[in-house]
Amino acid sequence: MNLSGDGSVEVEVVVDSRDQVGEGPVWIGPERRLVWVDITRRLVHGLDPATSHTETVDVGQCVGAVATRSSGGLVAAVETGFGVIDVATRSLEMVAEVEADNPNNRMNDGKCDSSGRFWAGTMAFDETPGAGALYRLDADHTVTKVLDDVTISNGLAWSLDDRNMYFIDTPTNGVDIFDYDFETGAVRNRRRLIEIPPELGAPDGMTVDTEGYLWVALWGGRAVHRYAPDGTLHTVVSLPASQITSCAFGGEDLTELYITSATQGLSERELHQQPHAGALFRCRPGANGIPAYSFRD
Ligand code: ZN
């Protein structure tokens, strides 16, 4: 099905998964497969776009994000910390606890850096301001708290030269940039790069393209925005659903942008008006992504 938004980029519905909180799309290049999560329904979805075959694993805990693991399977940020998922046996094994003594919090968005470390943050189920943090899981399974006082940890990305890390704490209405040391994983000198007017939606997940531009999903904003590395808005991809959560490039040539969405936060009336809320969307916005990094433990 093809749906045209009001922009010039044509968007199609790939899977009408009706996700509660669809999130974290990752293209697995060698398998030519996309995986993404439905955080609150505790699901990891997999799609083979060539056959349209989808598979779903119930993780048994809220799952905020996954990434591929170089030794096979997936690394995951779940309710109680970091785990690994054996896709064949559909089992989750915890490798490091994070805030496990705090039942009010769960892990949220996450991503691997070029050195193979897995980063993911936490948030309170009730979005208590400042109750979350950002963590880094290193190869030896040690967990380092990188940032405190986070409300909804989202949107990790790195600049192509690995000198900067980008981060989104959704209620702050913008994208922050850090100086980043790729050898140690240390970040410092946080400052605001992109300010997003609240009426355009709240920034959620993001990805970077081969030109170093950022693609930012807008919760409540019916759109994905592309920003230049200097923070100026470059392109708007309009979507037929309001709760847009994240995006990642996929397809053999990494020219297809896969976009996740949510039904959470919509009234009965809005759900009726948005029959594709919670779907996985795809478009060809005229840019290329970079391959997703794997967790190397
Ligand atoms: Zn998110």
PDB file of C-alpha atoms and ligand atoms in Angstrom:
ATOM      1  CA  MET A   1       0.000   0.000   0.000  1.00  0.00           C
ATOM      2  CA  ASN A   2       1.292   3.450  -0.860  1.00  0.00           C
ATOM      3  CA  LEU A   3       0.299   6.466   1.118  1.00  0.00           C
ATOM      4  CA  SER A   4       1.318   9.962   0.289  1.00  0.00           C
ATOM      5  CA  GLY A   5       1.852  12.384   3.110  1.00  0.00           C
ATOM      6  CA  ASP A   6       1.879  16.082   2.380  1.00  0.00           C
ATOM      7  CA  GLY A   7       5.599  15.957   1.631  1.00  0.00           C
ATOM      8  CA  SER A   8       7.211  14.783  -1.561  1.00  0.00           C
ATOM      9  CA  VAL A   9       8.495  11.501  -0.145  1.00  0.00           C
ATOM     10  CA  GLU A  10       6.099   8.618  -0.686  1.00  0.00           C
ATOM     11  CA  VAL A  11       5.634   6.428   2.352  1.00  0.00           C
ATOM     12  CA  GLU A  12       4.351   2.851   2.376  1.00  0.00           C
ATOM     13  CA  VAL A  13       3.008   0.663   5.149  1.00  0.00           C
ATOM     14  CA  VAL A  14       5.282  -2.390   5.394  1.00  0.00           C
ATOM     15  CA  VAL A  15       3.734  -4.201   8.370  1.00  0.00           C
ATOM     16  CA  ASP A  16       0.517  -3.119  10.026  1.00  0.00           C
ATOM     17  CA  SER A  17       1.779  -4.458  13.345  1.00  0.00           C
ATOM     18  CA  ARG A  18      -0.381  -2.093  15.425  1.00  0.00           C
ATOM     19  CA  ASP A  19       2.510  -1.784  17.884  1.00  0.00           C
ATOM     20  CA  GLN A  20       1.806  -0.212  21.238  1.00  0.00           C
ATOM     21  CA  VAL A  21       5.294   1.306  21.267  1.00  0.00           C
ATOM     22  CA  GLY A  22       7.070   0.193  18.094  1.00  0.00           C
ATOM     23  CA  GLU A  23      10.714   1.234  18.360  1.00  0.00           C
ATOM     24  CA  GLY A  24      14.341   0.561  17.615  1.00  0.00           C
ATOM     25  CA  PRO A  25      14.476  -0.616  13.993  1.00  0.00           C
ATOM     26  CA  VAL A  26      17.788  -2.270  13.076  1.00  0.00           C
ATOM     27  CA  TRP A  27      18.716  -3.545   9.631  1.00  0.00           C
ATOM     28  CA  ILE A  28      20.730  -6.781   9.826  1.00  0.00           C
ATOM     29  CA  GLY A  29      22.705  -6.539   6.607  1.00  0.00           C
ATOM     30  CA  PRO A  30      24.048 -10.101   6.321  1.00  0.00           C
ATOM     31  CA  GLU A  31      20.559 -11.521   6.900  1.00  0.00           C
ATOM     32  CA  ARG A  32      18.767  -8.883   4.818  1.00  0.00           C
ATOM     33  CA  ARG A  33      16.300  -8.607   7.652  1.00  0.00           C
ATOM     34  CA  LEU A  34      14.854  -5.849   9.777  1.00  0.00           C
ATOM     35  CA  VAL A  35      14.239  -6.267  13.485  1.00  0.00           C
ATOM     36  CA  TRP A  36      12.368  -3.850  15.706  1.00  0.00           C
ATOM     37  CA  VAL A  37      10.660  -3.971  19.091  1.00  0.00           C
ATOM     38  CA  ASP A  38       7.294  -3.269  20.612  1.00  0.00           C
ATOM     39  CA  ILE A  39       8.547  -2.101  23.988  1.00  0.00           C
ATOM     40  CA  THR A  40       5.502  -2.464  26.182  1.00  0.00           C
ATOM     41  CA  ARG A  41       4.128  -5.601  24.517  1.00  0.00           C
ATOM     42  CA  ARG A  42       7.602  -7.102  25.180  1.00  0.00           C
ATOM     43  CA  LEU A  43       8.094  -8.182  21.578  1.00  0.00           C
ATOM     44  CA  VAL A  44      10.956  -8.356  19.129  1.00  0.00           C
ATOM     45  CA  HIS A  45       9.703  -8.417  15.546  1.00  0.00           C
ATOM     46  CA  GLY A  46      11.685  -9.620  12.553  1.00  0.00           C
ATOM     47  CA  LEU A  47      10.852  -8.968   8.905  1.00  0.00           C
ATOM     48  CA  ASP A  48      12.228 -10.474   5.719  1.00  0.00           C
ATOM     49  CA  PRO A  49      11.220  -7.796   3.210  1.00  0.00           C
ATOM     50  CA  ALA A  50      11.864 -10.105   0.265  1.00  0.00           C
ATOM     51  CA  THR A  51       9.079 -12.450   1.348  1.00  0.00           C
ATOM     52  CA  SER A  52       7.171 -10.137   3.721  1.00  0.00           C
ATOM     53  CA  HIS A  53       7.486 -12.910   6.283  1.00  0.00           C
ATOM     54  CA  THR A  54       7.443 -11.631   9.851  1.00  0.00           C
ATOM     55  CA  GLU A  55       8.399 -13.402  13.056  1.00  0.00           C
ATOM     56  CA  THR A  56       7.868 -12.259  16.610  1.00  0.00           C
ATOM     57  CA  VAL A  57       9.633 -13.258  19.820  1.00  0.00           C
ATOM     58  CA  ASP A  58       8.034 -12.561  23.209  1.00  0.00           C
ATOM     59  CA  VAL A  59      10.929 -11.487  25.423  1.00  0.00           C
ATOM     60  CA  GLY A  60       8.918 -11.635  28.638  1.00  0.00           C
ATOM     61  CA  GLN A  61      10.076  -8.189  29.786  1.00  0.00           C
ATOM     62  CA  CYS A  62       9.659  -4.730  28.313  1.00  0.00           C
ATOM     63  CA  VAL A  63      12.293  -4.490  25.606  1.00  0.00           C
ATOM     64  CA  GLY A  64      13.521  -0.985  24.783  1.00  0.00           C
ATOM     65  CA  ALA A  65      16.038  -1.786  22.100  1.00  0.00           C
ATOM     66  CA  VAL A  66      18.048  -4.552  20.475  1.00  0.00           C
ATOM     67  CA  ALA A  67      21.235  -4.688  18.436  1.00  0.00           C
ATOM     68  CA  THR A  68      23.010  -7.511  16.707  1.00  0.00           C
ATOM     69  CA  ARG A  69      25.696  -9.375  18.602  1.00  0.00           C
ATOM     70  CA  SER A  70      28.821 -10.283  16.645  1.00  0.00           C
ATOM     71  CA  SER A  71      28.808 -13.796  18.114  1.00  0.00           C
ATOM     72  CA  GLY A  72      25.207 -14.288  16.960  1.00  0.00           C
ATOM     73  CA  GLY A  73      21.778 -13.370  18.228  1.00  0.00           C
ATOM     74  CA  LEU A  74      20.894 -10.014  19.733  1.00  0.00           C
ATOM     75  CA  VAL A  75      21.844  -7.866  22.672  1.00  0.00           C
ATOM     76  CA  ALA A  76      18.840  -6.264  24.333  1.00  0.00           C
ATOM     77  CA  ALA A  77      17.975  -3.466  26.744  1.00  0.00           C
ATOM     78  CA  VAL A  78      15.104  -4.822  28.841  1.00  0.00           C
ATOM     79  CA  GLU A  79      13.206  -3.914  31.965  1.00  0.00           C
ATOM     80  CA  THR A  80      15.868  -5.107  34.417  1.00  0.00           C
ATOM     81  CA  GLY A  81      19.016  -4.419  32.431  1.00  0.00           C
ATOM     82  CA  PHE A  82      21.056  -5.820  29.579  1.00  0.00           C
ATOM     83  CA  GLY A  83      20.480  -9.287  28.171  1.00  0.00           C
ATOM     84  CA  VAL A  84      21.230 -11.394  25.155  1.00  0.00           C
ATOM     85  CA  ILE A  85      18.586 -13.066  23.028  1.00  0.00           C
ATOM     86  CA  ASP A  86      19.177 -16.404  21.353  1.00  0.00           C
ATOM     87  CA  VAL A  87      16.923 -16.049  18.345  1.00  0.00           C
ATOM     88  CA  ALA A  88      16.805 -19.798  17.634  1.00  0.00           C
ATOM     89  CA  THR A  89      15.657 -20.767  21.114  1.00  0.00           C
ATOM     90  CA  ARG A  90      13.785 -17.481  21.636  1.00  0.00           C
ATOM     91  CA  SER A  91      15.338 -17.143  25.063  1.00  0.00           C
ATOM     92  CA  LEU A  92      16.614 -14.132  26.972  1.00  0.00           C
ATOM     93  CA  GLU A  93      19.647 -14.419  29.221  1.00  0.00           C
ATOM     94  CA  MET A  94      20.576 -11.462  31.422  1.00  0.00           C
ATOM     95  CA  VAL A  95      24.217 -10.367  31.336  1.00  0.00           C
ATOM     96  CA  ALA A  96      24.085  -7.248  33.527  1.00  0.00           C
ATOM     97  CA  GLU A  97      21.438  -5.758  35.745  1.00  0.00           C
ATOM     98  CA  VAL A  98      20.553  -2.073  35.531  1.00  0.00           C
ATOM     99  CA  GLU A  99      18.389  -0.441  38.186  1.00  0.00           C
ATOM    100  CA  ALA A 100      16.959  -3.914  38.759  1.00  0.00           C
ATOM    101  CA  ASP A 101      15.926  -2.912  42.280  1.00  0.00           C
ATOM    102  CA  ASN A 102      13.759  -0.136  40.866  1.00  0.00           C
ATOM    103  CA  PRO A 103      10.455  -1.545  39.565  1.00  0.00           C
ATOM    104  CA  ASN A 104       9.360   1.938  38.502  1.00  0.00           C
ATOM    105  CA  ASN A 105      11.985   2.099  35.733  1.00  0.00           C
ATOM    106  CA  ARG A 106      12.662   0.233  32.522  1.00  0.00           C
ATOM    107  CA  MET A 107      15.274   0.499  29.800  1.00  0.00           C
ATOM    108  CA  ASN A 108      14.397   2.369  26.626  1.00  0.00           C
ATOM    109  CA  ASP A 109      16.149   3.256  23.358  1.00  0.00           C
ATOM    110  CA  GLY A 110      19.653   1.894  22.690  1.00  0.00           C
ATOM    111  CA  LYS A 111      22.323   1.463  20.050  1.00  0.00           C
ATOM    112  CA  CYS A 112      25.841   0.142  19.483  1.00  0.00           C
ATOM    113  CA  ASP A 113      28.765   2.452  18.800  1.00  0.00           C
ATOM    114  CA  SER A 114      31.505   1.750  16.259  1.00  0.00           C
ATOM    115  CA  SER A 115      33.657   0.131  18.965  1.00  0.00           C
ATOM    116  CA  GLY A 116      30.957  -2.442  19.650  1.00  0.00           C
ATOM    117  CA  ARG A 117      29.711  -1.072  22.985  1.00  0.00           C
ATOM    118  CA  PHE A 118      25.943  -1.075  23.544  1.00  0.00           C
ATOM    119  CA  TRP A 119      24.386   2.102  24.906  1.00  0.00           C
ATOM    120  CA  ALA A 120      20.885   2.339  26.342  1.00  0.00           C
ATOM    121  CA  GLY A 121      19.069   4.516  28.814  1.00  0.00           C
ATOM    122  CA  THR A 122      16.268   4.156  31.297  1.00  0.00           C
ATOM    123  CA  MET A 123      13.039   5.949  32.113  1.00  0.00           C
ATOM    124  CA  ALA A 124      10.293   5.707  34.690  1.00  0.00           C
ATOM    125  CA  PHE A 125       7.130   3.953  33.500  1.00  0.00           C
ATOM    126  CA  ASP A 126       5.260   7.072  34.610  1.00  0.00           C
ATOM    127  CA  GLU A 127       7.877   9.379  33.035  1.00  0.00           C
ATOM    128  CA  THR A 128       8.907  10.928  36.356  1.00  0.00           C
ATOM    129  CA  PRO A 129      11.236  13.810  35.424  1.00  0.00           C
ATOM    130  CA  GLY A 130      14.906  13.004  35.879  1.00  0.00           C
ATOM    131  CA  ALA A 131      14.323   9.442  37.119  1.00  0.00           C
ATOM    132  CA  GLY A 132      16.289   7.820  34.301  1.00  0.00           C
ATOM    133  CA  ALA A 133      19.910   7.599  33.224  1.00  0.00           C
ATOM    134  CA  LEU A 134      22.046   6.618  30.254  1.00  0.00           C
ATOM    135  CA  TYR A 135      24.254   3.521  30.473  1.00  0.00           C
ATOM    136  CA  ARG A 136      26.935   1.830  28.444  1.00  0.00           C
ATOM    137  CA  LEU A 137      27.513  -1.920  28.296  1.00  0.00           C
ATOM    138  CA  ASP A 138      31.116  -2.745  27.462  1.00  0.00           C
ATOM    139  CA  ALA A 139      32.517  -5.919  25.934  1.00  0.00           C
ATOM    140  CA  ASP A 140      33.339  -7.378  29.363  1.00  0.00           C
ATOM    141  CA  HIS A 141      29.705  -6.805  30.444  1.00  0.00           C
ATOM    142  CA  THR A 142      30.547  -4.015  32.840  1.00  0.00           C
ATOM    143  CA  VAL A 143      27.905  -1.317  32.959  1.00  0.00           C
ATOM    144  CA  THR A 144      28.853   2.343  33.225  1.00  0.00           C
ATOM    145  CA  LYS A 145      26.387   5.085  34.053  1.00  0.00           C
ATOM    146  CA  VAL A 146      27.146   7.824  31.552  1.00  0.00           C
ATOM    147  CA  LEU A 147      24.463  10.405  32.309  1.00  0.00           C
ATOM    148  CA  ASP A 148      22.153  11.062  35.211  1.00  0.00           C
ATOM    149  CA  ASP A 149      18.955  13.069  35.468  1.00  0.00           C
ATOM    150  CA  VAL A 150      17.399  11.757  32.241  1.00  0.00           C
ATOM    151  CA  THR A 151      13.623  11.598  31.799  1.00  0.00           C
ATOM    152  CA  ILE A 152      13.053   9.605  28.582  1.00  0.00           C
ATOM    153  CA  SER A 153      16.365   8.348  27.198  1.00  0.00           C
ATOM    154  CA  ASN A 154      16.204   8.190  23.419  1.00  0.00           C
ATOM    155  CA  GLY A 155      17.868   8.858  20.103  1.00  0.00           C
ATOM    156  CA  LEU A 156      21.481   7.817  20.182  1.00  0.00           C
ATOM    157  CA  ALA A 157      23.745   8.445  17.205  1.00  0.00           C
ATOM    158  CA  TRP A 158      27.381   9.262  16.492  1.00  0.00           C
ATOM    159  CA  SER A 159      28.983  11.564  13.958  1.00  0.00           C
ATOM    160  CA  LEU A 160      30.703   9.870  11.035  1.00  0.00           C
ATOM    161  CA  ASP A 161      34.137  10.913  12.299  1.00  0.00           C
ATOM    162  CA  ASP A 162      33.284   9.490  15.761  1.00  0.00           C
ATOM    163  CA  ARG A 163      34.162  12.779  17.439  1.00  0.00           C
ATOM    164  CA  ASN A 164      30.628  13.461  18.641  1.00  0.00           C
ATOM    165  CA  MET A 165      27.716  11.608  20.179  1.00  0.00           C
ATOM    166  CA  TYR A 166      24.130  12.752  19.768  1.00  0.00           C
ATOM    167  CA  PHE A 167      21.493  12.139  22.419  1.00  0.00           C
ATOM    168  CA  ILE A 168      17.819  12.897  22.931  1.00  0.00           C
ATOM    169  CA  ASP A 169      16.034  13.238  26.250  1.00  0.00           C
ATOM    170  CA  THR A 170      12.568  13.520  24.718  1.00  0.00           C
ATOM    171  CA  PRO A 171      10.866  16.053  27.033  1.00  0.00           C
ATOM    172  CA  THR A 172      13.733  18.519  26.548  1.00  0.00           C
ATOM    173  CA  ASN A 173      12.514  19.095  22.971  1.00  0.00           C
ATOM    174  CA  GLY A 174      15.814  18.852  21.231  1.00  0.00           C
ATOM    175  CA  VAL A 175      18.947  16.968  20.274  1.00  0.00           C
ATOM    176  CA  ASP A 176      22.104  17.365  22.351  1.00  0.00           C
ATOM    177  CA  ILE A 177      25.656  16.826  21.179  1.00  0.00           C
ATOM    178  CA  PHE A 178      28.672  15.666  23.206  1.00  0.00           C
ATOM    179  CA  ASP A 179      32.373  15.444  22.547  1.00  0.00           C
ATOM    180  CA  TYR A 180      32.979  11.713  22.298  1.00  0.00           C
ATOM    181  CA  ASP A 181      36.090   9.593  22.803  1.00  0.00           C
ATOM    182  CA  PHE A 182      35.544   6.456  20.747  1.00  0.00           C
ATOM    183  CA  GLU A 183      38.485   4.684  22.374  1.00  0.00           C
ATOM    184  CA  THR A 184      37.138   4.928  25.906  1.00  0.00           C
ATOM    185  CA  GLY A 185      33.472   5.706  25.274  1.00  0.00           C
ATOM    186  CA  ALA A 186      33.711   8.822  27.436  1.00  0.00           C
ATOM    187  CA  VAL A 187      31.447  11.775  26.654  1.00  0.00           C
ATOM    188  CA  ARG A 188      31.751  15.371  27.819  1.00  0.00           C
ATOM    189  CA  ASN A 189      30.811  18.957  26.990  1.00  0.00           C
ATOM    190  CA  ARG A 190      27.068  18.482  26.495  1.00  0.00           C
ATOM    191  CA  ARG A 191      25.337  21.247  24.551  1.00  0.00           C
ATOM    192  CA  ARG A 192      22.171  21.795  22.520  1.00  0.00           C
ATOM    193  CA  LEU A 193      22.432  21.172  18.777  1.00  0.00           C
ATOM    194  CA  ILE A 194      18.813  21.150  17.610  1.00  0.00           C
ATOM    195  CA  GLU A 195      15.828  22.834  19.219  1.00  0.00           C
ATOM    196  CA  ILE A 196      12.469  21.421  18.130  1.00  0.00           C
ATOM    197  CA  PRO A 197       9.358  23.559  18.676  1.00  0.00           C
ATOM    198  CA  PRO A 198       6.928  21.486  20.790  1.00  0.00           C
ATOM    199  CA  GLU A 199       4.123  22.005  18.273  1.00  0.00           C
ATOM    200  CA  LEU A 200       6.148  19.929  15.770  1.00  0.00           C
ATOM    201  CA  GLY A 201       6.286  16.955  18.136  1.00  0.00           C
ATOM    202  CA  ALA A 202       8.805  15.560  20.600  1.00  0.00           C
ATOM    203  CA  PRO A 203      12.082  14.034  19.366  1.00  0.00           C
ATOM    204  CA  ASP A 204      12.340  10.278  19.858  1.00  0.00           C
ATOM    205  CA  GLY A 205      14.638   7.850  18.011  1.00  0.00           C
ATOM    206  CA  MET A 206      17.190   8.864  15.401  1.00  0.00           C
ATOM    207  CA  THR A 207      19.725   7.652  12.871  1.00  0.00           C
ATOM    208  CA  VAL A 208      22.575   9.128  10.880  1.00  0.00           C
ATOM    209  CA  ASP A 209      23.140   8.957   7.105  1.00  0.00           C
ATOM    210  CA  THR A 210      26.297   8.831   4.975  1.00  0.00           C
ATOM    211  CA  GLU A 211      26.419  12.624   4.829  1.00  0.00           C
ATOM    212  CA  GLY A 212      26.339  12.856   8.614  1.00  0.00           C
ATOM    213  CA  TYR A 213      22.810  14.256   8.644  1.00  0.00           C
ATOM    214  CA  LEU A 214      20.456  13.193  11.433  1.00  0.00           C
ATOM    215  CA  TRP A 215      17.026  11.679  10.853  1.00  0.00           C
ATOM    216  CA  VAL A 216      14.865  12.317  13.920  1.00  0.00           C
ATOM    217  CA  ALA A 217      11.476  10.670  14.572  1.00  0.00           C
ATOM    218  CA  LEU A 218       8.878  12.989  16.068  1.00  0.00           C
ATOM    219  CA  TRP A 219       6.470  11.603  18.646  1.00  0.00           C
ATOM    220  CA  GLY A 220       3.183  13.415  18.167  1.00  0.00           C
ATOM    221  CA  GLY A 221       4.624  15.068  15.081  1.00  0.00           C
ATOM    222  CA  ARG A 222       3.581  12.771  12.191  1.00  0.00           C
ATOM    223  CA  ALA A 223       7.022  13.144  10.726  1.00  0.00           C
ATOM    224  CA  VAL A 224      10.689  12.327  10.507  1.00  0.00           C
ATOM    225  CA  HIS A 225      12.963  15.360  10.182  1.00  0.00           C
ATOM    226  CA  ARG A 226      16.373  15.375   8.558  1.00  0.00           C
ATOM    227  CA  TYR A 227      18.848  17.841  10.078  1.00  0.00           C
ATOM    228  CA  ALA A 228      22.231  18.938   8.776  1.00  0.00           C
ATOM    229  CA  PRO A 229      25.206  18.412  11.117  1.00  0.00           C
ATOM    230  CA  ASP A 230      24.984  22.129  11.992  1.00  0.00           C
ATOM    231  CA  GLY A 231      21.433  21.576  13.225  1.00  0.00           C
ATOM    232  CA  THR A 232      19.447  23.168  10.400  1.00  0.00           C
ATOM    233  CA  LEU A 233      16.278  21.419   9.221  1.00  0.00           C
ATOM    234  CA  HIS A 234      16.743  19.992   5.760  1.00  0.00           C
ATOM    235  CA  THR A 235      13.900  17.576   4.898  1.00  0.00           C
ATOM    236  CA  VAL A 236      10.528  16.572   6.338  1.00  0.00           C
ATOM    237  CA  VAL A 237       9.064  13.119   5.707  1.00  0.00           C
ATOM    238  CA  SER A 238       5.341  13.198   6.535  1.00  0.00           C
ATOM    239  CA  LEU A 239       3.657  10.080   7.868  1.00  0.00           C
ATOM    240  CA  PRO A 240       0.042   8.931   8.180  1.00  0.00           C
ATOM    241  CA  ALA A 241       0.336   8.398  11.954  1.00  0.00           C
ATOM    242  CA  SER A 242       1.149  10.821  14.743  1.00  0.00           C
ATOM    243  CA  GLN A 243       3.311   8.821  17.192  1.00  0.00           C
ATOM    244  CA  ILE A 244       6.505   8.353  15.169  1.00  0.00           C
ATOM    245  CA  THR A 245       9.156   6.705  17.305  1.00  0.00           C
ATOM    246  CA  SER A 246      12.356   5.837  15.439  1.00  0.00           C
ATOM    247  CA  CYS A 247      13.954   5.148  12.089  1.00  0.00           C
ATOM    248  CA  ALA A 248      16.804   3.212  10.494  1.00  0.00           C
ATOM    249  CA  PHE A 249      18.085   2.734   6.983  1.00  0.00           C
ATOM    250  CA  GLY A 250      17.754  -0.719   5.478  1.00  0.00           C
ATOM    251  CA  GLY A 251      17.590  -2.622   2.243  1.00  0.00           C
ATOM    252  CA  GLU A 252      20.562  -3.983   0.351  1.00  0.00           C
ATOM    253  CA  ASP A 253      21.868  -0.523  -0.525  1.00  0.00           C
ATOM    254  CA  LEU A 254      20.687   1.108   2.725  1.00  0.00           C
ATOM    255  CA  THR A 255      18.501   3.585   0.821  1.00  0.00           C
ATOM    256  CA  GLU A 256      15.214   2.581   2.420  1.00  0.00           C
ATOM    257  CA  LEU A 257      14.251   4.343   5.616  1.00  0.00           C
ATOM    258  CA  TYR A 258      12.258   2.082   7.937  1.00  0.00           C
ATOM    259  CA  ILE A 259      10.143   4.011  10.426  1.00  0.00           C
ATOM    260  CA  THR A 260       8.412   2.691  13.550  1.00  0.00           C
ATOM    261  CA  SER A 261       5.341   4.110  15.266  1.00  0.00           C
ATOM    262  CA  ALA A 262       3.062   3.667  18.251  1.00  0.00           C
ATOM    263  CA  THR A 263      -0.575   3.549  19.230  1.00  0.00           C
ATOM    264  CA  GLN A 264       0.220   4.619  22.802  1.00  0.00           C
ATOM    265  CA  GLY A 265      -1.185   7.973  23.791  1.00  0.00           C
ATOM    266  CA  LEU A 266      -3.938   7.963  21.176  1.00  0.00           C
ATOM    267  CA  SER A 267      -7.626   8.224  22.084  1.00  0.00           C
ATOM    268  CA  GLU A 268     -10.182   5.809  20.640  1.00  0.00           C
ATOM    269  CA  ARG A 269     -11.146   8.531  18.209  1.00  0.00           C
ATOM    270  CA  GLU A 270      -7.539   9.119  17.127  1.00  0.00           C
ATOM    271  CA  LEU A 271      -6.966   5.383  16.734  1.00  0.00           C
ATOM    272  CA  HIS A 272      -9.950   5.301  14.418  1.00  0.00           C
ATOM    273  CA  GLN A 273      -8.616   8.276  12.477  1.00  0.00           C
ATOM    274  CA  GLN A 274      -5.165   6.660  12.215  1.00  0.00           C
ATOM    275  CA  PRO A 275      -5.721   3.116  10.961  1.00  0.00           C
ATOM    276  CA  HIS A 276      -1.958   2.708  10.453  1.00  0.00           C
ATOM    277  CA  ALA A 277      -0.881   3.931  13.873  1.00  0.00           C
ATOM    278  CA  GLY A 278       1.656   1.465  15.250  1.00  0.00           C
ATOM    279  CA  ALA A 279       2.722   0.313  11.789  1.00  0.00           C
ATOM    280  CA  LEU A 280       6.188  -0.136  10.347  1.00  0.00           C
ATOM    281  CA  PHE A 281       6.588   2.315   7.458  1.00  0.00           C
ATOM    282  CA  ARG A 282       9.172   2.610   4.707  1.00  0.00           C
ATOM    283  CA  CYS A 283      10.237   5.269   2.236  1.00  0.00           C
ATOM    284  CA  ARG A 284      13.128   6.148  -0.055  1.00  0.00           C
ATOM    285  CA  PRO A 285      13.998   9.662   1.035  1.00  0.00           C
ATOM    286  CA  GLY A 286      17.031  10.081  -1.229  1.00  0.00           C
ATOM    287  CA  ALA A 287      19.795   9.347   1.270  1.00  0.00           C
ATOM    288  CA  ASN A 288      21.871   6.352   2.368  1.00  0.00           C
ATOM    289  CA  GLY A 289      22.381   4.939   5.808  1.00  0.00           C
ATOM    290  CA  ILE A 290      25.469   3.416   7.360  1.00  0.00           C
ATOM    291  CA  PRO A 291      25.473  -0.238   8.505  1.00  0.00           C
ATOM    292  CA  ALA A 292      24.375  -0.766  12.113  1.00  0.00           C
ATOM    293  CA  TYR A 293      27.175  -1.717  14.500  1.00  0.00           C
ATOM    294  CA  SER A 294      27.102  -4.967  16.455  1.00  0.00           C
ATOM    295  CA  PHE A 295      27.781  -5.612  20.109  1.00  0.00           C
ATOM    296  CA  ARG A 296      31.209  -7.176  20.346  1.00  0.00           C
ATOM    297  CA  ASP A 297      31.525  -9.118  23.570  1.00  0.00           C
TER     298      ASP A 297
HETATM  299 ZN    ZN B   1      12.131   6.022  21.755  1.00  0.00          ZN
END
